[in-house]
Amino acid sequence: MGTSSHLVPAGIPSSGEPCSSSYTQPQIKHIHALKTTFSVTVSVTTKTLQSSKILKLLQIFYLQCVTNGICASNLSPHEVSYINLPNVQNQISPLILSFGASDPVAATGIHADLASFAAMGCYGLPVITAILTGDTSQIDDLHPLDGDLVDEQARTVLEDMPVLAFKVGQAGSVENVTVIAEIVSDYPELPLVLDPFNAALTEQGPEAEDLVLAIRELLIPQASLLMISAVELSRLAETWKEGAEADTVAGTEAEDLAADTMTLIESGCEYILVTGTSGETGEVVNTLYNETGIVRRDTWQRLPGSHAGAGSTLSAAIAALLANGLEIPEAVLEAQEFTHAALSHAQRLGMGRLIPDRYFWAREAS
């Protein structure tokens, strides 16, 4: 999986035994490629409109008609009037509001989220928090947007659309963390997937320490799931450990990891997915925790090459699966499988790192 801090190789069952990914075939759960050619006339009656399945089929049919420009010419006014009934126009894709940085390479951040959401059958609503500069080799700099602009982007959309989940990536500034925390606190019933750290951005400015503290105090307690690498968790733990005390309580790597996750869970975070812990030679372990301890531990074979955007793909896929109604443990497993498949089909678009192909399934099906 290269040098990314979030390492996710092949699909694996609950037992932890490595296996081939279930996303190697076009028939992928939660992923539906619509390649239908319409050559028949659909007759709709008031009775059939009572069926939710028929309504969904009509929604798909209507959208395909609009896409192909055949609605006006091939449907009678009677048929169009049925298709345009308000209950047929309900949103068919789960909506996810995503806060994150704009990456010109589209490997991480908002653009990576949108691609992963779409691949998982969801519709992403992007709220840009910062603008990245860089290429496939590295991220050079991050330029935060003003907090008022972040707030306006998000609240305007939330007043208009029925969002089913939040995903928070890089906030960019302490001000933006505060704004985002206030927004998500108004929707406590919605799942929040938090993936706020980007290992590819080594220099985060003079307020880096304050930013980490703000994330810990304002966002992590509200998270349904925090995704963090073992290295990032160790750095975060330094904010509540001090020199001599840290030496006194230090144990084995596994013990320290478990203790650090419990500290964050006690603050209010429901689940923590720690990625990139050490396994056997050539293996990586991803471990999911909640208040009871370890929920699942997945062992993966490390993929060759250096990838950009593995972590963004994984956290976005988890958010999409939660919006689709899955429970967190199941969503975590399926998201890892999807991410492995995207990385297995990664493309070298520039001279630097490989970029995950989130639409690998569409090319396999063609």
Coordinates of C-alpha atoms in Angstrom, one line a residue:
M1 CA 0.0 0.0 0.0
G2 CA 3.0 2.2 -0.3
T3 CA 3.9 5.1 2.0
S4 CA 0.3 6.1 2.8
S5 CA -0.4 6.2 6.5
H6 CA -3.7 4.3 5.9
L7 CA -2.8 0.9 4.6
V8 CA -5.5 -1.3 3.3
P9 CA -4.8 -4.4 1.2
A10 CA -7.0 -7.3 0.3
G11 CA -10.5 -8.4 1.4
I12 CA -10.6 -10.4 4.6
P13 CA -13.3 -12.2 6.6
S14 CA -14.1 -11.6 10.2
S15 CA -11.7 -14.3 11.3
G16 CA -8.8 -12.2 10.1
E17 CA -7.6 -14.7 7.5
P18 CA -6.5 -13.1 4.3
C19 CA -8.6 -13.7 1.2
S20 CA -9.2 -12.3 -2.2
S21 CA -11.3 -9.2 -2.4
S22 CA -15.0 -9.6 -3.0
Y23 CA -14.9 -6.5 -5.2
T24 CA -13.1 -8.3 -8.1
Q25 CA -16.3 -8.9 -10.0
P26 CA -18.7 -6.4 -11.6
Q27 CA -21.5 -7.6 -9.3
I28 CA -20.5 -5.5 -6.3
K29 CA -22.7 -4.9 -3.4
H30 CA -23.8 -1.2 -3.1
I31 CA -22.4 -0.5 -6.5
H32 CA -24.7 -0.3 -9.5
A33 CA -23.6 0.6 -13.0
L34 CA -26.7 1.6 -15.0
K35 CA -26.0 0.8 -18.6
T36 CA -29.6 0.1 -19.7
T37 CA -30.8 1.0 -23.2
F38 CA -34.5 1.7 -23.1
S39 CA -36.4 0.2 -26.1
V40 CA -39.8 -0.5 -24.5
T41 CA -42.7 1.7 -23.5
V42 CA -43.5 1.8 -19.8
S43 CA -47.2 2.0 -18.9
V44 CA -47.9 3.4 -15.4
T45 CA -51.1 3.1 -13.5
T46 CA -52.2 4.6 -10.2
K47 CA -52.2 1.2 -8.6
T48 CA -48.6 0.4 -9.6
L49 CA -47.4 3.7 -8.3
Q50 CA -48.1 2.3 -4.8
S51 CA -45.1 0.0 -5.1
S52 CA -41.9 1.5 -3.8
K53 CA -40.0 -0.8 -6.1
I54 CA -41.9 0.5 -9.2
L55 CA -41.2 4.0 -8.0
K56 CA -37.5 3.4 -7.9
L57 CA -37.6 1.8 -11.3
L58 CA -39.5 4.9 -12.6
Q59 CA -36.9 7.2 -11.1
I60 CA -34.1 5.4 -12.8
F61 CA -36.1 5.3 -16.1
Y62 CA -36.8 9.0 -15.9
L63 CA -33.2 9.9 -15.1
Q64 CA -32.0 7.8 -18.0
C65 CA -34.5 9.4 -20.3
V66 CA -33.3 12.9 -19.3
T67 CA -29.7 11.8 -19.7
N68 CA -30.4 10.5 -23.2
G69 CA -32.6 13.4 -24.2
I70 CA -35.6 11.2 -25.1
C71 CA -38.1 12.3 -22.5
A72 CA -39.9 14.9 -24.6
S73 CA -40.0 12.9 -27.8
N74 CA -40.7 9.4 -26.7
L75 CA -43.1 9.8 -23.7
S76 CA -46.6 10.9 -24.0
P77 CA -47.9 13.8 -21.8
H78 CA -49.9 11.2 -19.8
E79 CA -46.8 9.2 -19.0
V80 CA -44.7 12.3 -18.2
S81 CA -47.3 13.5 -15.8
Y82 CA -47.0 10.3 -13.8
I83 CA -43.3 10.3 -13.8
N84 CA -43.2 13.9 -12.6
L85 CA -45.4 13.1 -9.5
P86 CA -43.7 14.5 -6.4
N87 CA -43.3 11.1 -4.7
V88 CA -41.4 9.9 -7.7
Q89 CA -39.0 12.8 -7.5
N90 CA -37.7 11.7 -4.1
Q91 CA -33.9 11.5 -3.9
I92 CA -32.7 8.1 -4.9
S93 CA -29.1 8.4 -3.8
P94 CA -28.1 8.9 -0.1
L95 CA -26.7 12.4 0.4
I96 CA -23.4 12.9 2.3
L97 CA -22.1 16.3 3.3
S98 CA -18.3 16.2 3.2
F99 CA -15.9 18.8 4.6
G100 CA -12.4 18.8 3.2
A101 CA -9.6 20.3 1.2
S102 CA -9.6 20.7 -2.6
D103 CA -6.8 18.6 -4.1
P104 CA -5.8 19.5 -7.7
V105 CA -4.7 15.9 -8.2
A106 CA -8.1 14.6 -6.9
A107 CA -6.2 11.9 -5.0
T108 CA -7.3 13.1 -1.5
G109 CA -9.8 15.5 0.0
I110 CA -13.1 16.5 -1.5
H111 CA -12.5 15.2 -5.0
A112 CA -11.5 11.8 -3.6
D113 CA -14.6 11.8 -1.4
L114 CA -17.0 12.6 -4.3
A115 CA -15.6 9.8 -6.4
S116 CA -15.8 7.2 -3.6
F117 CA -19.4 8.3 -2.7
A118 CA -20.5 8.0 -6.3
A119 CA -18.8 4.6 -6.7
M120 CA -20.8 3.4 -3.6
G121 CA -24.1 4.7 -4.9
C122 CA -24.2 8.0 -3.0
Y123 CA -24.3 11.7 -3.9
G124 CA -21.6 13.9 -2.3
L125 CA -22.2 17.5 -1.3
P126 CA -18.7 19.2 -1.1
V127 CA -17.9 21.9 1.5
I128 CA -14.4 23.1 0.7
T129 CA -12.3 24.0 3.8
A130 CA -9.0 24.7 2.2
I131 CA -7.1 24.5 -1.1
L132 CA -4.1 22.3 -1.6
T133 CA -1.3 22.9 -4.0
G134 CA 0.9 20.1 -5.2
D135 CA 1.2 17.2 -7.7
T136 CA 1.3 13.4 -7.6
S137 CA 4.7 13.4 -5.9
Q138 CA 3.8 15.6 -2.9
I139 CA 1.4 18.2 -1.4
D140 CA 3.3 21.5 -1.2
D141 CA 1.0 23.7 0.8
L142 CA -2.5 24.2 2.3
H143 CA -4.4 27.4 2.1
P144 CA -7.4 27.5 4.5
L145 CA -10.7 29.2 3.5
D146 CA -12.4 31.7 5.8
G147 CA -14.6 30.1 8.5
D148 CA -17.6 32.2 7.5
L149 CA -17.4 30.8 4.0
V150 CA -17.2 27.2 5.2
D151 CA -20.3 27.9 7.4
E152 CA -22.2 29.4 4.6
Q153 CA -21.5 26.6 2.2
A154 CA -22.6 23.9 4.6
R155 CA -25.7 25.6 6.2
T156 CA -27.1 26.7 2.9
V157 CA -27.0 23.1 1.6
L158 CA -28.3 21.6 4.9
E159 CA -31.4 23.8 4.7
D160 CA -32.1 22.5 1.2
M161 CA -31.3 18.8 1.2
P162 CA -31.9 15.8 3.5
V163 CA -28.4 14.7 4.3
L164 CA -27.8 11.2 5.8
A165 CA -24.2 11.4 6.9
F166 CA -21.2 13.7 7.5
K167 CA -17.7 13.1 6.5
V168 CA -15.0 15.5 7.8
G169 CA -11.5 15.5 6.4
Q170 CA -8.9 18.3 6.7
A171 CA -10.4 21.3 8.3
G172 CA -7.4 23.6 7.5
S173 CA -7.6 25.9 10.5
V174 CA -8.7 26.1 14.1
E175 CA -11.5 28.5 13.1
N176 CA -12.8 25.9 10.6
V177 CA -12.7 23.2 13.2
T178 CA -14.9 25.3 15.4
V179 CA -17.3 26.1 12.6
I180 CA -17.6 22.4 11.6
A181 CA -18.1 21.3 15.2
E182 CA -21.0 23.7 15.6
I183 CA -22.6 22.6 12.4
V184 CA -22.5 18.8 13.1
S185 CA -23.6 19.3 16.7
D186 CA -26.9 20.5 15.3
Y187 CA -27.4 17.1 13.7
P188 CA -26.4 14.6 16.4
E189 CA -28.6 11.8 14.9
L190 CA -26.4 11.7 11.7
P191 CA -23.3 9.5 11.5
L192 CA -20.0 11.4 11.4
V193 CA -16.9 9.9 9.9
L194 CA -13.8 11.8 11.0
D195 CA -10.5 11.5 9.1
P196 CA -8.8 14.9 9.9
F197 CA -5.1 14.1 9.4
N198 CA -3.1 13.9 6.2
A199 CA 0.3 12.4 6.5
A200 CA 1.3 13.6 3.1
L201 CA 1.2 17.2 4.4
T202 CA 4.2 17.4 6.7
E203 CA 4.2 21.1 7.4
Q204 CA 0.9 22.5 8.7
G205 CA 1.9 25.9 9.9
P206 CA 2.5 27.6 13.2
E207 CA -1.0 26.7 14.5
A208 CA -0.5 23.0 14.0
E209 CA -0.5 22.1 17.7
D210 CA -3.6 24.3 18.3
L211 CA -5.3 22.6 15.3
V212 CA -4.7 19.1 16.8
L213 CA -6.0 20.2 20.2
A214 CA -9.2 21.7 18.6
I215 CA -9.8 18.5 16.7
R216 CA -9.4 16.4 19.8
E217 CA -11.6 18.6 22.0
L218 CA -14.4 19.7 19.5
L219 CA -14.7 17.0 16.7
I220 CA -13.5 13.7 18.1
P221 CA -16.1 13.6 20.9
Q222 CA -18.8 14.0 18.3
A223 CA -17.5 11.3 15.9
S224 CA -19.3 8.1 15.1
L225 CA -16.0 6.8 13.8
L226 CA -12.6 8.3 13.9
M227 CA -10.1 6.9 11.4
I228 CA -6.5 7.5 12.3
S229 CA -3.2 5.8 11.6
A230 CA -1.1 4.3 14.4
V231 CA 1.5 7.0 13.9
E232 CA -1.1 9.8 14.0
L233 CA -2.7 8.4 17.1
S234 CA 0.7 8.4 18.9
R235 CA 1.2 12.0 18.0
L236 CA -2.3 12.9 19.1
A237 CA -1.7 11.1 22.4
E238 CA 1.1 13.5 23.1
T239 CA -1.5 16.3 23.7
W240 CA -2.6 14.6 26.9
K241 CA 0.6 12.9 28.0
E242 CA 3.5 14.8 29.4
G243 CA 7.2 13.7 29.6
A244 CA 7.6 11.8 32.9
E245 CA 4.0 10.7 33.0
A246 CA 4.3 9.3 29.4
D247 CA 7.4 7.3 30.5
T248 CA 5.7 6.0 33.6
V249 CA 2.6 4.6 31.8
A250 CA 4.4 3.5 28.7
G251 CA 3.9 -0.2 27.9
T252 CA 4.0 -2.4 24.8
E253 CA 3.0 -0.8 21.5
A254 CA -0.3 -2.7 21.6
E255 CA -1.0 -1.7 25.2
D256 CA -0.3 2.0 24.5
L257 CA -2.4 1.8 21.4
A258 CA -5.4 0.4 23.3
A259 CA -5.0 2.9 26.1
D260 CA -4.9 5.8 23.7
T261 CA -8.0 4.7 21.9
M262 CA -9.9 4.2 25.2
T263 CA -9.0 7.8 26.2
L264 CA -10.6 9.1 23.0
I265 CA -13.6 6.8 23.3
E266 CA -14.2 8.0 26.8
S267 CA -14.3 11.6 25.5
G268 CA -17.4 10.6 23.4
C269 CA -16.1 9.0 20.2
E270 CA -18.1 5.9 19.4
Y271 CA -15.6 3.9 17.3
I272 CA -12.0 4.3 16.3
L273 CA -10.4 2.6 13.3
V274 CA -6.6 2.5 13.8
T275 CA -4.8 1.8 10.5
G276 CA -1.3 0.7 9.7
T277 CA -0.3 -1.1 12.8
S278 CA 2.5 -3.6 12.5
G279 CA 1.8 -7.3 11.6
E280 CA 3.9 -10.1 10.2
T281 CA 6.4 -9.4 7.4
G282 CA 4.6 -7.9 4.5
E283 CA 1.3 -7.5 6.4
V284 CA -0.6 -4.5 7.8
V285 CA -3.2 -4.7 10.6
N286 CA -6.2 -2.4 10.8
T287 CA -8.1 -2.5 14.2
L288 CA -11.6 -1.3 15.1
Y289 CA -12.2 -0.3 18.7
N290 CA -15.3 0.8 20.7
E291 CA -16.0 1.1 24.4
T292 CA -15.8 -2.7 24.8
G293 CA -12.3 -2.9 23.3
I294 CA -11.4 -4.5 20.0
V295 CA -14.4 -5.1 17.7
R296 CA -12.5 -6.5 14.8
R297 CA -8.9 -6.8 13.6
D298 CA -8.3 -7.2 9.9
T299 CA -4.9 -8.4 8.5
W300 CA -3.9 -7.4 5.0
Q301 CA -1.1 -8.1 2.6
R302 CA 0.7 -4.9 1.8
L303 CA 0.3 -3.9 -1.8
P304 CA 3.4 -2.8 -3.7
G305 CA 4.0 0.7 -4.8
S306 CA 3.4 4.1 -3.3
H307 CA -0.2 5.3 -3.3
A308 CA -1.8 8.7 -2.7
G309 CA -5.4 8.8 -1.3
A310 CA -5.8 5.4 0.3
G311 CA -7.0 6.9 3.5
S312 CA -9.4 9.3 1.8
T313 CA -10.9 6.4 -0.2
L314 CA -11.3 4.3 2.9
S315 CA -13.0 6.9 5.1
A316 CA -15.3 8.1 2.3
A317 CA -16.3 4.5 1.6
I318 CA -17.2 4.0 5.2
A319 CA -19.3 7.1 5.2
A320 CA -21.1 6.0 2.1
L321 CA -21.8 2.6 3.5
L322 CA -23.2 4.1 6.7
A323 CA -25.4 6.4 4.6
N324 CA -26.6 3.2 2.9
G325 CA -27.7 1.8 6.2
L326 CA -24.9 -0.5 7.3
E327 CA -23.7 -0.8 10.8
I328 CA -20.1 0.4 11.5
P329 CA -18.3 -2.9 11.9
E330 CA -19.7 -4.2 8.6
A331 CA -19.2 -0.9 6.8
V332 CA -15.5 -0.9 7.9
L333 CA -14.9 -4.3 6.4
E334 CA -16.6 -3.6 3.1
A335 CA -14.9 -0.2 2.8
Q336 CA -11.5 -1.9 3.2
E337 CA -12.4 -4.4 0.5
F338 CA -13.5 -1.6 -1.8
T339 CA -10.3 0.4 -1.1
H340 CA -8.1 -2.6 -1.7
A341 CA -9.7 -3.1 -5.1
A342 CA -9.4 0.6 -6.0
L343 CA -5.7 0.5 -5.1
S344 CA -5.1 -2.7 -7.0
H345 CA -6.4 -0.9 -10.1
A346 CA -4.4 2.3 -9.3
Q347 CA -3.2 4.4 -12.2
R348 CA 0.0 6.3 -12.6
L349 CA -1.4 9.6 -13.8
G350 CA 1.8 11.6 -13.3
M351 CA 5.4 11.0 -12.3
G352 CA 4.7 10.5 -8.6
R353 CA 2.5 8.2 -6.6
L354 CA -0.2 5.9 -7.9
I355 CA -3.8 7.2 -7.7
P356 CA -6.6 4.8 -6.7
D357 CA -9.2 4.0 -9.4
R358 CA -12.5 4.2 -7.6
Y359 CA -14.4 3.3 -10.8
F360 CA -12.5 0.1 -11.5
W361 CA -15.8 -1.8 -11.4
A362 CA -17.2 0.2 -14.4
R363 CA -14.2 -0.7 -16.5
E364 CA -14.4 -4.4 -15.5
A365 CA -18.0 -4.5 -16.5
S366 CA -17.5 -2.9 -19.9

